[in-house]
XYZ file of C-alpha atoms in Angstrom:
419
model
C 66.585 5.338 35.949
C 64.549 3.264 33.825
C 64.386 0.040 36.375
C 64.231 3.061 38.992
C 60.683 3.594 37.576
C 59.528 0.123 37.455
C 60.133 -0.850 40.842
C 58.288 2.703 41.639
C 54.991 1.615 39.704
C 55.187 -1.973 41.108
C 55.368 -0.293 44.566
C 51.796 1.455 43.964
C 49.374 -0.530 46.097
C 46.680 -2.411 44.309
C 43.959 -1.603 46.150
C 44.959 2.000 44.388
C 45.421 1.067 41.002
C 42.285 -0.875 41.482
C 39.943 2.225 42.180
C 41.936 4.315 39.794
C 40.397 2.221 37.067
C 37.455 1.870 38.642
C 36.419 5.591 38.343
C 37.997 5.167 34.543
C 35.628 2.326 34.076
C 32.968 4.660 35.759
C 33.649 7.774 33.506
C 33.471 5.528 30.308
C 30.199 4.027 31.067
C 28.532 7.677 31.981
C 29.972 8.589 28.133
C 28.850 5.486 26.180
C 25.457 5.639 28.258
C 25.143 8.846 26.190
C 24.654 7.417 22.826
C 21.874 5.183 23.641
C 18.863 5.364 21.799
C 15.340 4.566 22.100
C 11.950 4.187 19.952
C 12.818 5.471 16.322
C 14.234 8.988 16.775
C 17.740 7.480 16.160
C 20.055 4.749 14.890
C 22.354 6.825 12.477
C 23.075 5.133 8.529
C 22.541 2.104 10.273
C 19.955 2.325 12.322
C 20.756 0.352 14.956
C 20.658 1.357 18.527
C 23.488 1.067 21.100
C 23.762 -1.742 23.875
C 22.443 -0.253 27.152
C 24.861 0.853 30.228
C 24.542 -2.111 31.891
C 25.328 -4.291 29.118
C 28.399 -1.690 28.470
C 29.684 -2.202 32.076
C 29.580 -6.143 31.475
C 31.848 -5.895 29.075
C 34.605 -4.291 31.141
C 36.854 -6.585 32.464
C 36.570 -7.315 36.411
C 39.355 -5.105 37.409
C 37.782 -2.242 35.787
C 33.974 -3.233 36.381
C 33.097 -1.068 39.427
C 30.588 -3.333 40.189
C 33.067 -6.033 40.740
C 34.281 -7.197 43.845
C 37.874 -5.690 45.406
C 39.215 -9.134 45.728
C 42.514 -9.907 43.505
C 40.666 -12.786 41.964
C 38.608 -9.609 39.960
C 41.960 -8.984 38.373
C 41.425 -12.335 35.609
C 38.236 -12.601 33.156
C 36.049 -14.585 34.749
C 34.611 -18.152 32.759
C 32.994 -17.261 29.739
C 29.721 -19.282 31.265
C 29.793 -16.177 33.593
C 29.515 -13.415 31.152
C 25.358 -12.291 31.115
C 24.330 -13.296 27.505
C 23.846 -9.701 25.316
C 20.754 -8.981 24.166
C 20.462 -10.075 19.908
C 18.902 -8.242 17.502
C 15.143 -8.323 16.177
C 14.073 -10.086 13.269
C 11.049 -9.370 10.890
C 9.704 -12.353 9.166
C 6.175 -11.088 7.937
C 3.935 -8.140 9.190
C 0.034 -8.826 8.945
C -2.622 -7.340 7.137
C -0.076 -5.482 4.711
C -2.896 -3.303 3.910
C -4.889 -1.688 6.739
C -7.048 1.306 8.012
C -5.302 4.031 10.871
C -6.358 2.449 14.370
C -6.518 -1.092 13.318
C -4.231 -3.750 14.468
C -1.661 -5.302 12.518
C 0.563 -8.223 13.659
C 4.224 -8.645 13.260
C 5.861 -12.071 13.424
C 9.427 -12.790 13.631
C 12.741 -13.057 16.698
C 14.121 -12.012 19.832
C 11.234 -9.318 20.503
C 11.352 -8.301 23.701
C 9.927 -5.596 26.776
C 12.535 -3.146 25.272
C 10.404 -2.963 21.848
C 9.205 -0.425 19.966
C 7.878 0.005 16.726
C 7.415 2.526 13.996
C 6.075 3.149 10.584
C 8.139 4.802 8.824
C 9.082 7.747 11.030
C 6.082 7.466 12.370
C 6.185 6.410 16.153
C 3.317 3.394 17.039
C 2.477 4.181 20.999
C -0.020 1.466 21.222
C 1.486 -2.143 21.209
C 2.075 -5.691 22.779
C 4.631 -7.900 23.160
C 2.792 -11.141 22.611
C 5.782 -13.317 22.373
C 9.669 -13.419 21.506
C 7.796 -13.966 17.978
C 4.763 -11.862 17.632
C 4.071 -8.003 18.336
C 0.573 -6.310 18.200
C 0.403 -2.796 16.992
C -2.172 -0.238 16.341
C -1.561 1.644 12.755
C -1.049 5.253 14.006
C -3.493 7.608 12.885
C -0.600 9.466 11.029
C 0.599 6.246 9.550
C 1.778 6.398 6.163
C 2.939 3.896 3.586
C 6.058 3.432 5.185
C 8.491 0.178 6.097
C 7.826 -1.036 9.394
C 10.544 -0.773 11.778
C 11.004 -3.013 15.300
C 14.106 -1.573 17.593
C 15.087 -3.551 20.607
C 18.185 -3.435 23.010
C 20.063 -5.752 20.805
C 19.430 -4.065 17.586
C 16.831 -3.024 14.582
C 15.012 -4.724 12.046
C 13.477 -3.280 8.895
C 10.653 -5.171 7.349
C 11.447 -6.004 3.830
C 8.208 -4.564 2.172
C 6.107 -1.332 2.655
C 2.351 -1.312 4.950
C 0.042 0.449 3.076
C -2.622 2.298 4.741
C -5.963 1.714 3.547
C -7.498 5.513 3.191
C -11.242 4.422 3.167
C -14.272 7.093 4.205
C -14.691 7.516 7.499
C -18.368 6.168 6.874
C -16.689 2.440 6.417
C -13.682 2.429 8.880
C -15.177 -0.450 10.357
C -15.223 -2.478 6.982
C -12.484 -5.391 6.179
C -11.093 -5.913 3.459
C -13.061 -8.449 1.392
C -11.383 -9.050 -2.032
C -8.264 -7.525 -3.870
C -5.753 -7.908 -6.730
C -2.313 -6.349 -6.660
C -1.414 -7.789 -10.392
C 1.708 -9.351 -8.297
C 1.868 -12.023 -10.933
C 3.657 -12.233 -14.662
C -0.359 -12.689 -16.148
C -3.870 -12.258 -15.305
C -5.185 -14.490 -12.366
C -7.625 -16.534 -14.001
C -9.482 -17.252 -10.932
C -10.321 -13.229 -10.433
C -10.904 -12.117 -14.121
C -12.200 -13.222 -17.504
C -11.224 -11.522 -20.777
C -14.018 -11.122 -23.027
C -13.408 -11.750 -26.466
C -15.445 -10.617 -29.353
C -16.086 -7.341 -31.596
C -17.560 -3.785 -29.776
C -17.992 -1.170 -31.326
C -15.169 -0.928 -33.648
C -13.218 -2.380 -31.604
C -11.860 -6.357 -31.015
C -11.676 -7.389 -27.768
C -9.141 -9.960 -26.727
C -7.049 -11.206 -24.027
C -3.604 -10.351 -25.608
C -4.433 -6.447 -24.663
C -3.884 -6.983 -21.339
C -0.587 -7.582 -19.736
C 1.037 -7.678 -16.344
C 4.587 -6.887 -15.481
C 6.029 -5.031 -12.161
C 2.776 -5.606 -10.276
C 0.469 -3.174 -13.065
C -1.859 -4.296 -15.213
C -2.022 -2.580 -18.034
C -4.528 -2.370 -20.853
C -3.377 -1.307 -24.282
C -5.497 0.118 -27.314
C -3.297 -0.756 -30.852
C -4.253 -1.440 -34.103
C -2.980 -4.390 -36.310
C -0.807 -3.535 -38.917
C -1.592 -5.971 -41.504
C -5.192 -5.996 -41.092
C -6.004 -2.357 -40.159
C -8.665 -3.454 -36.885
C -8.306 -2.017 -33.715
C -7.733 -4.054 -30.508
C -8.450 -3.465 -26.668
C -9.071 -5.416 -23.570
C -12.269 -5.666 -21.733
C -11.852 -7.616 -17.968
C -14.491 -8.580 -15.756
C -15.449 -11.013 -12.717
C -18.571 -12.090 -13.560
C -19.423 -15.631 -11.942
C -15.588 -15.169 -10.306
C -16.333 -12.334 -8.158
C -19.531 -10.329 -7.165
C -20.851 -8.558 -3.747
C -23.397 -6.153 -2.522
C -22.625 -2.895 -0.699
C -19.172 -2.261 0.255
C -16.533 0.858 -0.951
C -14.434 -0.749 -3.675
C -11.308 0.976 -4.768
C -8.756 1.261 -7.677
C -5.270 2.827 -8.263
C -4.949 4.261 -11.839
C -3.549 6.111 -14.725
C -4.575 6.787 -18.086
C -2.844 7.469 -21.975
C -6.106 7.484 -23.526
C -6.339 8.484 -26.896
C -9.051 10.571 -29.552
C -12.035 8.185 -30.215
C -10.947 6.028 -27.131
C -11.502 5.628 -23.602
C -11.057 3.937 -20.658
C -13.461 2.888 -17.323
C -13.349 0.904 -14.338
C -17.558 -0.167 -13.569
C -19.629 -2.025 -11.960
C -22.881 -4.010 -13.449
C -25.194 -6.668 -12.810
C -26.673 -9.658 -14.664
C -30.164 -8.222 -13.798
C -29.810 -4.662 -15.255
C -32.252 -5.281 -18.058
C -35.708 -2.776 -18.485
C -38.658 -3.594 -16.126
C -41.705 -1.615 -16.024
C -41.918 0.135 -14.080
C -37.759 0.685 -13.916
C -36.428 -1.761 -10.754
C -33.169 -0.301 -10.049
C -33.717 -2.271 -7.491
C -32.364 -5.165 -9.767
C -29.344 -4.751 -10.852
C -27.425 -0.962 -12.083
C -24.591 0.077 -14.224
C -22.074 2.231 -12.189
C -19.349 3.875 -13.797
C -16.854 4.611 -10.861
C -14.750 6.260 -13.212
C -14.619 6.826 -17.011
C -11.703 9.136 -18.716
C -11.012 9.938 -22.558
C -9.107 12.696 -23.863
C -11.530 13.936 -26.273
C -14.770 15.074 -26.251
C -17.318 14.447 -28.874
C -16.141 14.995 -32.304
C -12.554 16.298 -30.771
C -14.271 19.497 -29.878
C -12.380 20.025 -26.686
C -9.129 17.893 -25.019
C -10.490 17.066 -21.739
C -7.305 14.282 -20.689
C -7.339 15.503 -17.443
C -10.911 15.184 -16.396
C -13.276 12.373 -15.530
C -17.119 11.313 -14.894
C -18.705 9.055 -12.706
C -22.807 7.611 -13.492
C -25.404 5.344 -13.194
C -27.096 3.749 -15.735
C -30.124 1.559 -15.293
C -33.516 -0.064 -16.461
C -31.431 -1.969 -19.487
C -30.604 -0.663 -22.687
C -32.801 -0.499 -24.860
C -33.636 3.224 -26.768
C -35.550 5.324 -25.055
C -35.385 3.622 -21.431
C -32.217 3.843 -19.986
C -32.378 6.010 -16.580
C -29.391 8.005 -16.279
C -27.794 10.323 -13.005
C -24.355 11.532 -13.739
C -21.566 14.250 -11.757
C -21.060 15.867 -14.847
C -17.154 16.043 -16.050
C -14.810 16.693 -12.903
C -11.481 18.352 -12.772
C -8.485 16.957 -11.058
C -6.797 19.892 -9.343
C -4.577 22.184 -10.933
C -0.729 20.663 -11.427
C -1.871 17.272 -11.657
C -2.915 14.570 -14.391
C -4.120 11.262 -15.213
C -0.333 10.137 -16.266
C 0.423 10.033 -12.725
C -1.217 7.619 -10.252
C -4.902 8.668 -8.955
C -7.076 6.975 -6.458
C -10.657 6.254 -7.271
C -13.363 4.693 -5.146
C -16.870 4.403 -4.582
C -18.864 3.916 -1.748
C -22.016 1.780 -2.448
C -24.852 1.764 0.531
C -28.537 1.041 0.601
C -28.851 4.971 0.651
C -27.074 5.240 -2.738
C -23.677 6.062 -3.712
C -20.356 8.283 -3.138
C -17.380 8.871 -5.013
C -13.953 9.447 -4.015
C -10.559 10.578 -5.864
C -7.095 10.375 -3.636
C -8.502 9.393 -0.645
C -10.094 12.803 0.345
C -12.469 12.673 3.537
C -15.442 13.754 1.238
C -16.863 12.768 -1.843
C -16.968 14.647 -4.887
C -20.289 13.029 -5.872
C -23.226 11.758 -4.424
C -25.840 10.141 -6.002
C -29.140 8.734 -4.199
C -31.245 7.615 -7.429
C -30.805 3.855 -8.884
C -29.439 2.137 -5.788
C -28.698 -1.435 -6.840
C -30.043 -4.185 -4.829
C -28.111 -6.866 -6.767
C -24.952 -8.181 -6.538
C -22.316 -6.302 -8.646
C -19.231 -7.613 -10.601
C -15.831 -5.689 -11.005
C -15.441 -4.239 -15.034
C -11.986 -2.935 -16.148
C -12.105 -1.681 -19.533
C -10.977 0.268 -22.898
C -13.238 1.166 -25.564
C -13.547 2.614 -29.193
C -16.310 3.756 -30.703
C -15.751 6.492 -33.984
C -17.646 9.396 -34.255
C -18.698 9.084 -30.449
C -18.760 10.533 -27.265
C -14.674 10.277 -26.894
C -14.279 11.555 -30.767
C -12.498 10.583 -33.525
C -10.672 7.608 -34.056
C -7.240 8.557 -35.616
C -6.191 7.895 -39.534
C -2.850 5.896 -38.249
C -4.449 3.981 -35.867
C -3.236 3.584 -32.808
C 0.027 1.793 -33.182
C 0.974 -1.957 -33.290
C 0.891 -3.520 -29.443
C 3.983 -2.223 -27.376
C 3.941 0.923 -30.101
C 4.433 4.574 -27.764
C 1.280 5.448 -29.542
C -0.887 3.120 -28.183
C -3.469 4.222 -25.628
C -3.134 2.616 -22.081
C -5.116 2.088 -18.812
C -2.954 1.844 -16.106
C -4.020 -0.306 -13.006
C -1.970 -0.484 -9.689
C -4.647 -2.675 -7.757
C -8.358 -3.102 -7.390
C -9.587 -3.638 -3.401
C -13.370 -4.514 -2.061
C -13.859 -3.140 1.514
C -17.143 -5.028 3.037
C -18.693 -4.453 6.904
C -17.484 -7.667 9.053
């Protein structure tokens, strides 16, 4: 019976079996066409989207390619010169600017990009973009882009970029401005070529350059006292002759552990803000983007999670500084300065606003003491007993690296100019 059956299946024409693979084949492809995927709504744990139909049905063998020809040559794989090439997956090398505003352009370089592209930030779909080149893509940052990896899918496969975009939440008032100067603290120290410690006695306070440390792209600023001598220590930054500009919306990511008889700022001043008569604002202004403590004056209140802004001009001298101030602000309820907080101002002929988190409106305006001058970058910590930020206390404030010391926090600093 058994040989019976063989010599019935070798008795089935070929031409039959042929087609009865054939709509196997056919039926096989419809299925696998299924699972293919396209822009970023897919890709499972690994993310990478399925080879297309055609490619599927090139990888059948002849006989069961329904494409092929009925010949009984189709039966054997043809050369391996004959097989159509697959399609290989993308590669990111670098994405640039890695920092931009919502309907700019950014530029991806990297491999095997293709017509079948598309890109996304995050989950965030990009629906404007070019292929340039095998290497290069142009995209527009969606206007619902968020820090997010960027993602390139082809027909041969996915790549991830291996760093986050961040998208630069400026006022709408300076979408159109580049960005003209940063430091993400990427380094193990201070750049030298974007800040100077000052070193000296202020207040009751020493300044010097061992207060300020970098590690895991933060700087941080610490308030301690010395153990053996009893003085108290802080760091005070700046980029005098380094860095300085006129008008712009400048921008830094911070926290704060400030302390009683402490505080914290991150400023702006000029050379030229000394007194004139009459006052010339005109020359130069002090401009406190953001100063926080977490005392008031003689401890009478904890105020940790509020903040100022000012201006300060016409020097310093008693009796002639010009002040306008917002008065003490309150971050919103739930939140504090021991998380990250966004604070910016926007500098103009017409005066100044300032921003927290990057809402669409200012929480202050000010239109008095516009500075005509070109500004440097301050980022400070400050003691002063007795004063406006209370009372220092009896222990001190730790030795350097103590849990007790009082810290300013700062993520990055960024200068937005018009092109």
């Amino acid at each position: 019976m058994q040989s019976d059956r063989l010599i019935e299946q070798s008795a089935i024409p070929e031409k039959s079996r042929r087609q009865f693979l054939q709509k196997g084949a056919q039926a096989a492809t419809a299925l696998l066409g299924t699972s293919v995927m396209g822009a970023c709504g897919g890709g499972g744990d690994g993310g990478s989207g399925a080879a297309s139909t055609s490619n599927l049905a090139a990888l059948l063998p002849a006989s069961a390619n329904p494409a092929g020809p009925i010949s009984p040559e189709s039966s054997a794989a043809p050369p391996a010169a004959a097989m159509p090439a697959l399609a290989k997956s993308p590669v990111i090398h670098s994405f640039s600017p890695g920092l931009e505003k919502r309907g700019k352009v950014i530029v991806i370089s990297g491999a095997e990009f293709d017509s079948s592209a598309s890109v996304c930030f995050g989950e965030v779909v990009a629906t404007r973009l070019s292929v340039d080149s095998p290497n290069q893509i142009s995209v527009f940052v969606p206007d619902s882009a968020k820090d997010a990896e960027i993602i390139v899918r082809t027909a041969g496969g996915e790549a991830r970029s291996s760093r986050k975009f961040e998208v630069a939440l400026v006022p709408e008032s300076a979408r159109d401005y580049r960005l003209a100067w940063h430091d993400e603290f990427e380094g193990s120290a201070l750049d030298p070529a974007k800040w100077a410690a000052v070193t000296g006695v202020r207040a009751n306070a020493v300044q010097t350059p061992e207060a300020a440390t970098v590690a895991d792209s933060v700087l941080k600023i610490s308030t301690y006292t010395d153990p053996s001598a009893g003085t108290h220590h802080t760091g005070f930054l700046r980029t005098a002759r380094l860095y300085e500009f006129r008008f712009g919306y400048i921008e830094a990511r911070v926290r704060f552990a400030s302390k009683p008889g402490q505080w914290s700022a991150f400023w702006l001043m000029s050379n030229a803000n000394k007194a004139a008569t009459p006052p010339d604002p005109a020359a130069g202004v002090e401009v406190d983007i953001i100063e926080h403590r977490e005392f008031s004056e003689n401890d009478a209140g904890k105020i940790n999670n509020q903040f100022s802004s000012a201006v300060h001009w016409n020097g310093y001298e008693t009796g002639k500084t010009i002040s306008r101030n917002t008065g003490q602000q309150q971050l919103p309820a739930g939140q504090s300065f021991s998380e990250w907080h966004t604070v910016g101002l926007l500098w103009t002929p017409e005066g100044y606003e300032f921003y927290l988190d990057g809402a669409a409106t200012p929480y202050a305006t000010i239109k008095e003491g516009v500075s005509l001058s070109n500004q440097y970058i301050k980022l400070t910590c400050e003691i002063k007993d007795h004063g406006w930020a209370g009372n220092i206390p009896s222990s001190g404030y730790g030795p350097l690296g103590a849990g007790t010391n009082a810290t300013m926090e700062v993520d990055w600093v960024r200068v937005w100019q018009a092109a």
